[in-house]
mmCIF file of C-alpha atoms in Angstrom:
data_model
loop_
_atom_site.group_PDB
_atom_site.id
_atom_site.type_symbol
_atom_site.label_atom_id
_atom_site.label_comp_id
_atom_site.label_asym_id
_atom_site.label_seq_id
_atom_site.Cartn_x
_atom_site.Cartn_y
_atom_site.Cartn_z
ATOM 1 C CA VAL A 4 18.471 35.493 -27.389
ATOM 2 C CA ILE A 5 16.334 32.652 -28.717
ATOM 3 C CA THR A 6 14.769 33.730 -31.994
ATOM 4 C CA SER A 7 13.409 30.371 -33.182
ATOM 5 C CA GLY A 8 13.446 26.648 -32.406
ATOM 6 C CA GLY A 9 13.830 26.966 -28.656
ATOM 7 C CA VAL A 10 13.075 24.352 -26.014
ATOM 8 C CA ALA A 11 11.363 24.882 -22.660
ATOM 9 C CA TYR A 12 12.631 22.822 -19.708
ATOM 10 C CA HIS A 13 11.581 23.541 -16.104
ATOM 11 C CA ASP A 14 9.935 26.744 -17.318
ATOM 12 C CA GLN A 15 13.256 27.997 -18.690
ATOM 13 C CA PRO A 16 14.052 28.674 -22.359
ATOM 14 C CA TRP A 17 16.963 26.844 -23.986
ATOM 15 C CA HIS A 18 18.539 26.987 -27.426
ATOM 16 C CA LYS A 19 17.834 23.688 -29.143
ATOM 17 C CA GLU A 20 21.581 23.026 -29.473
ATOM 18 C CA CYS A 21 22.183 23.829 -25.775
ATOM 19 C CA PHE A 22 19.565 21.433 -24.412
ATOM 20 C CA VAL A 23 21.782 18.352 -24.037
ATOM 21 C CA CYS A 24 22.066 15.199 -21.935
ATOM 22 C CA ALA A 25 23.878 15.789 -18.642
ATOM 23 C CA GLY A 26 25.789 12.550 -19.232
ATOM 24 C CA CYS A 27 26.873 12.293 -22.884
ATOM 25 C CA LYS A 28 26.022 15.837 -24.075
ATOM 26 C CA THR A 29 23.823 14.556 -26.942
ATOM 27 C CA GLN A 30 21.151 17.036 -28.061
ATOM 28 C CA LEU A 31 17.792 16.128 -26.545
ATOM 29 C CA SER A 32 15.493 18.323 -28.611
ATOM 30 C CA GLY A 33 12.848 16.059 -30.151
ATOM 31 C CA GLN A 34 14.055 12.977 -28.224
ATOM 32 C CA ARG A 35 12.744 11.166 -25.177
ATOM 33 C CA PHE A 36 14.631 12.049 -22.026
ATOM 34 C CA VAL A 37 14.413 11.508 -18.292
ATOM 35 C CA SER A 38 14.865 14.180 -15.630
ATOM 36 C CA LYS A 39 16.974 13.254 -12.597
ATOM 37 C CA ASP A 40 18.000 15.710 -9.879
ATOM 38 C CA GLU A 41 16.887 18.629 -12.104
ATOM 39 C CA TYR A 42 19.133 17.479 -14.996
ATOM 40 C CA PRO A 43 17.955 15.969 -18.300
ATOM 41 C CA TYR A 44 19.424 12.610 -19.399
ATOM 42 C CA CYS A 45 18.987 10.663 -22.609
ATOM 43 C CA VAL A 46 17.380 7.259 -22.050
ATOM 44 C CA ASP A 47 20.715 5.454 -22.537
ATOM 45 C CA CYS A 48 22.584 7.531 -19.931
ATOM 46 C CA PHE A 49 19.729 7.361 -17.441
ATOM 47 C CA SER A 50 19.610 3.578 -17.874
ATOM 48 C CA LYS A 51 23.366 3.247 -17.461
ATOM 49 C CA PHE A 52 23.715 5.508 -14.417
ATOM 50 C CA TYR A 53 20.431 5.313 -12.498
ATOM 51 C CA ALA A 54 18.000 2.592 -13.590
ATOM 52 C CA LYS A 55 17.658 -0.533 -11.491
ATOM 53 C CA LYS A 56 18.891 -3.722 -13.139
ATOM 54 C CA CYS A 57 16.745 -6.785 -13.788
ATOM 55 C CA THR A 58 17.658 -9.620 -11.427
ATOM 56 C CA ALA A 59 17.363 -12.150 -14.270
ATOM 57 C CA CYS A 60 18.861 -10.525 -17.382
ATOM 58 C CA LYS A 61 20.872 -7.730 -15.662
ATOM 59 C CA LYS A 62 19.648 -5.145 -18.200
ATOM 60 C CA PRO A 63 18.272 -1.767 -17.018
ATOM 61 C CA ILE A 64 14.605 -1.411 -16.099
ATOM 62 C CA THR A 65 13.423 1.943 -17.362
ATOM 63 C CA ALA A 66 9.616 1.490 -17.418
ATOM 64 C CA LEU A 67 9.543 3.862 -20.397
ATOM 65 C CA GLY A 68 7.066 3.267 -23.186
ATOM 66 C CA GLY A 69 4.652 1.465 -20.877
ATOM 67 C CA ALA A 70 7.093 -1.330 -20.025
ATOM 68 C CA LYS A 71 6.023 -3.249 -16.931
ATOM 69 C CA PHE A 72 8.183 -4.671 -14.194
ATOM 70 C CA VAL A 73 7.901 -6.719 -11.007
ATOM 71 C CA SER A 74 9.465 -5.703 -7.699
ATOM 72 C CA PHE A 75 9.879 -7.932 -4.655
ATOM 73 C CA GLU A 76 11.933 -6.892 -1.642
ATOM 74 C CA GLU A 77 15.226 -5.582 -3.074
ATOM 75 C CA CYS A 78 14.863 -7.277 -6.483
ATOM 76 C CA GLN A 79 13.265 -6.119 -9.722
ATOM 77 C CA TRP A 80 12.530 -7.991 -12.960
ATOM 78 C CA HIS A 81 11.223 -7.067 -16.393
ATOM 79 C CA GLU A 82 7.753 -8.601 -16.606
ATOM 80 C CA GLU A 83 8.978 -11.021 -19.281
ATOM 81 C CA CYS A 84 11.943 -12.078 -17.102
ATOM 82 C CA PHE A 85 9.934 -12.908 -13.955
ATOM 83 C CA ASN A 86 9.973 -16.680 -14.415
ATOM 84 C CA CYS A 87 10.522 -19.777 -12.291
ATOM 85 C CA ALA A 88 14.262 -20.466 -12.012
ATOM 86 C CA ARG A 89 13.701 -24.195 -12.639
ATOM 87 C CA CYS A 90 10.886 -24.634 -15.177
ATOM 88 C CA SER A 91 10.798 -21.095 -16.631
ATOM 89 C CA VAL A 92 7.014 -20.692 -16.285
ATOM 90 C CA SER A 93 5.929 -17.059 -15.964
ATOM 91 C CA LEU A 94 5.287 -16.014 -12.370
ATOM 92 C CA VAL A 95 3.525 -12.740 -13.249
ATOM 93 C CA GLY A 96 0.295 -12.618 -11.283
ATOM 94 C CA GLN A 97 1.078 -15.977 -9.661
ATOM 95 C CA GLY A 98 2.176 -16.961 -6.220
ATOM 96 C CA PHE A 99 5.832 -17.901 -5.928
ATOM 97 C CA LEU A 100 8.409 -19.121 -3.444
ATOM 98 C CA THR A 101 11.935 -17.893 -2.867
ATOM 99 C CA LYS A 102 14.952 -20.084 -2.282
ATOM 100 C CA GLN A 103 18.198 -18.183 -1.724
ATOM 101 C CA ASP A 104 18.292 -15.774 -4.707
ATOM 102 C CA ALA A 105 15.879 -17.755 -6.911
ATOM 103 C CA VAL A 106 12.137 -17.398 -7.409
ATOM 104 C CA LEU A 107 10.228 -20.625 -7.981
ATOM 105 C CA CYS A 108 6.687 -21.607 -8.897
ATOM 106 C CA HIS A 109 4.805 -23.536 -6.183
ATOM 107 C CA GLU A 110 5.375 -26.857 -7.936
ATOM 108 C CA CYS A 111 9.158 -26.464 -8.252
ATOM 109 C CA GLY A 112 9.471 -24.874 -4.813
ATOM 110 C CA SER A 113 7.633 -27.746 -3.134
ATOM 111 C CA SER A 114 9.817 -30.479 -4.604
#
């Protein structure tokens, strides 16, 4: 019986201490979490197990908190990591060229 301090998840009541991350078992009450395959995950576990990795920095892309990212074919980048591989100019909102696994601005890609 839940007498106080319960949590609702998928229209089901949970004791606050029973509502935990499916990965690390950390309590999620009052924390941000992500639902995957009907299970709740803390942001760290979701990032580790399921989030795509940035092609440039290799860190997870979660898009939580309004973070923006760029996706092209099978690659994804954090918005701040989507830069020319040679001159490092930002390619966000710009045209770009690809050469093997690199993305290049028009100037660097033409030379």
